[in-house]
Amino acid sequence: MKTRAAVVEGQGQPFTITEVELDEPREDEVLVRMVATGICHTDITMGHFLPPEMFPHVFGHEGAGVVEAVGSQVRGLEPGDHVVMSFRSCRDCAKCRAGLVGYCDQTLLLNYMGMRMDGSTSLHRDGSPVFGSFFGQSSLAAHALAYADNCVKVDPELDLTLVAPYGCGFQTGAGTVLNVLKPGRDDSLVVFGVGAVGLAAIAAAAAEGVESIVAVDPLAGRREVAEKFGATTVDPTDLGDRSVVDRVKELTGGGAAYAIDTTAISEVVRQAQQSLAVRGTLIALGLGAEDYAVDAIDLLQGGKTVMASVEGDSDPQEMVPRLLEMRAAGTFPMDDLVSTYPADQINQAVADVTSGAVVKPVLVW
Ligand SMILES: NC(=O)c1ccc[n+]([C@@H]2O[C@H](COP(=O)([O-])OP(=O)(O)OC[C@H]3O[C@@H](n4cnc5c(N)ncnc54)[C@H](O)[C@@H]3O)[C@@H](O)[C@H]2O)c1
Ligand SMILES: [Zn+2]
Ligand SMILES: [Zn+2]
């Protein structure tokens, strides 16, 4: 079928909405008519990061829409179902069976190769392949092919423009707190970088009753939201002679039990590590840096842990409904962070999230 997609024509190029040809769903595929698609920083980074031979490419991994057709082998979904789409996993390897679907043996092939497992692309234009199948969806498009494993069925009453970001950004931040760190009320948490991912982490920590939460971000608008969620904030560009590390230590009574980095800036990751208390743990979530500078002496003397997490160790089939329940209960108040754009204004949406004018842009198809 013909549909519209936001195509990135080459490395580092903007998005262009053009007509593309999308395959009919195969026996294991689900055709989804997109209602809304969140833009995650990863959609922007990948356009700069993938090698030139992997373009043109359609990204998008926070799609939400309505199932239009399902292949003969698809179970649990039918036309008319409303779905939030997330990342793919095989659901069969040892990691998947242990519930750690973000570390599936097949993660790379299922989410990042730009094609199906058999090497075919689901998208074409003028007879030439267009790379897609990004996170098993490539949902920066009016229609997408997805799979039963990455479609989470949601209540049709929900506004899909508000729940699209639960498929990645919101789930990653919240999952890092709820699945990985599991802070107690008396543990302190510092979050470096409070875009969609960092703010979701803060909202989840506040929901868990964590009292000492610190947010570090140079953008005033984002610090304001973090404050509304209960965090004390630090502007790293306005500390005079004092270092960010000293300020965070001051606010957390000597260092934070837990830190999260979403900036992917090497120097900031090092600050996050140094801001930890003895035996503290830092989770690095950002994508984009080649390597991080570790303060080895501080790491050793403090017995600290620096680790990372894919999607906050979430299983979307469990985490998306859990967060939507928290949203309904008023303990995960992310709706105000969403700014909607008509799909053809995608580059404006990217510019606005990059400048910090908005937190979570969502395209409406
Ligand atoms: N690990 C995962 O599975 C996963 C999932 C989703 C997103 N990500 C990654 O997480 C990161 C965050 O995503 P996002 O959508 O929230 O991005 P974002 O760009 O909205 O947020 C990053 C924030 O970092 C802030 N920042 C910049 N310099 C800083 C500094 N010196 N100190 C403190 N803060 C600073 C920015 O102002 C911004 O608010 C991206 O790198 C994205 O690719 C990872
Ligand atoms: Zn993402
Ligand atoms: Zn698996």
GROMACS .gro file of N, CA, C and O and ligand atoms in nm, residues 89-97 100-101 103-107 110, ligand 3:
model
   69
   89SER      N    1   1.151  -0.810   2.074
   89SER     CA    2   1.232  -0.915   2.137
   89SER      C    3   1.177  -1.048   2.091
   89SER      O    4   1.061  -1.055   2.048
   90CYS      N    5   1.262  -1.153   2.097
   90CYS     CA    6   1.219  -1.282   2.043
   90CYS      C    7   1.123  -1.356   2.135
   90CYS      O    8   1.048  -1.441   2.092
   91ARG      N    9   1.123  -1.321   2.263
   91ARG     CA   10   1.035  -1.382   2.364
   91ARG      C   11   1.066  -1.530   2.387
   91ARG      O   12   0.987  -1.601   2.446
   92ASP      N   13   1.184  -1.575   2.339
   92ASP     CA   14   1.212  -1.718   2.347
   92ASP      C   15   1.352  -1.750   2.400
   92ASP      O   16   1.376  -1.859   2.447
   93CYS      N   17   1.446  -1.655   2.392
   93CYS     CA   18   1.583  -1.684   2.438
   93CYS      C   19   1.586  -1.679   2.592
   93CYS      O   20   1.487  -1.644   2.657
   94ALA      N   21   1.701  -1.713   2.651
   94ALA     CA   22   1.710  -1.720   2.797
   94ALA      C   23   1.680  -1.584   2.860
   94ALA      O   24   1.610  -1.575   2.961
   95LYS      N   25   1.732  -1.477   2.801
   95LYS     CA   26   1.708  -1.342   2.857
   95LYS      C   27   1.560  -1.308   2.851
   95LYS      O   28   1.503  -1.255   2.947
   96CYS      N   29   1.499  -1.336   2.737
   96CYS     CA   30   1.357  -1.305   2.724
   96CYS      C   31   1.276  -1.386   2.825
   96CYS      O   32   1.185  -1.332   2.889
   97ARG      N   33   1.311  -1.513   2.841
   97ARG     CA   34   1.235  -1.596   2.934
   97ARG      C   35   1.253  -1.550   3.078
   97ARG      O   36   1.167  -1.569   3.162
  100LEU      N   37   1.398  -1.026   3.082
  100LEU     CA   38   1.489  -0.916   3.045
  100LEU      C   39   1.490  -0.900   2.893
  100LEU      O   40   1.592  -0.917   2.826
  101VAL      N   41   1.374  -0.863   2.839
  101VAL     CA   42   1.356  -0.864   2.693
  101VAL      C   43   1.442  -0.760   2.621
  101VAL      O   44   1.469  -0.773   2.502
  103TYR      N   45   1.744  -0.728   2.656
  103TYR     CA   46   1.876  -0.788   2.634
  103TYR      C   47   1.863  -0.918   2.553
  103TYR      O   48   1.948  -1.005   2.559
  104CYS      N   49   1.754  -0.927   2.478
  104CYS     CA   50   1.727  -1.042   2.392
  104CYS      C   51   1.848  -1.072   2.303
  104CYS      O   52   1.912  -0.980   2.252
  105ASP      N   53   1.877  -1.201   2.283
  105ASP     CA   54   1.988  -1.242   2.194
  105ASP      C   55   1.974  -1.181   2.054
  105ASP      O   56   2.072  -1.164   1.984
  106GLN      N   57   1.850  -1.154   2.014
  106GLN     CA   58   1.824  -1.108   1.876
  106GLN      C   59   1.803  -0.958   1.868
  106GLN      O   60   1.754  -0.908   1.765
  107THR      N   61   1.833  -0.885   1.976
  107THR     CA   62   1.800  -0.742   1.980
  107THR      C   63   1.845  -0.665   1.857
  107THR      O   64   1.768  -0.591   1.796
  110LEU      N   65   1.653  -0.762   1.539
  110LEU     CA   66   1.510  -0.732   1.543
  110LEU      C   67   1.479  -0.582   1.542
  110LEU      O   68   1.371  -0.542   1.504
  368ZN      ZN   69   1.499  -1.306   2.313
   0.00000   0.00000   0.00000
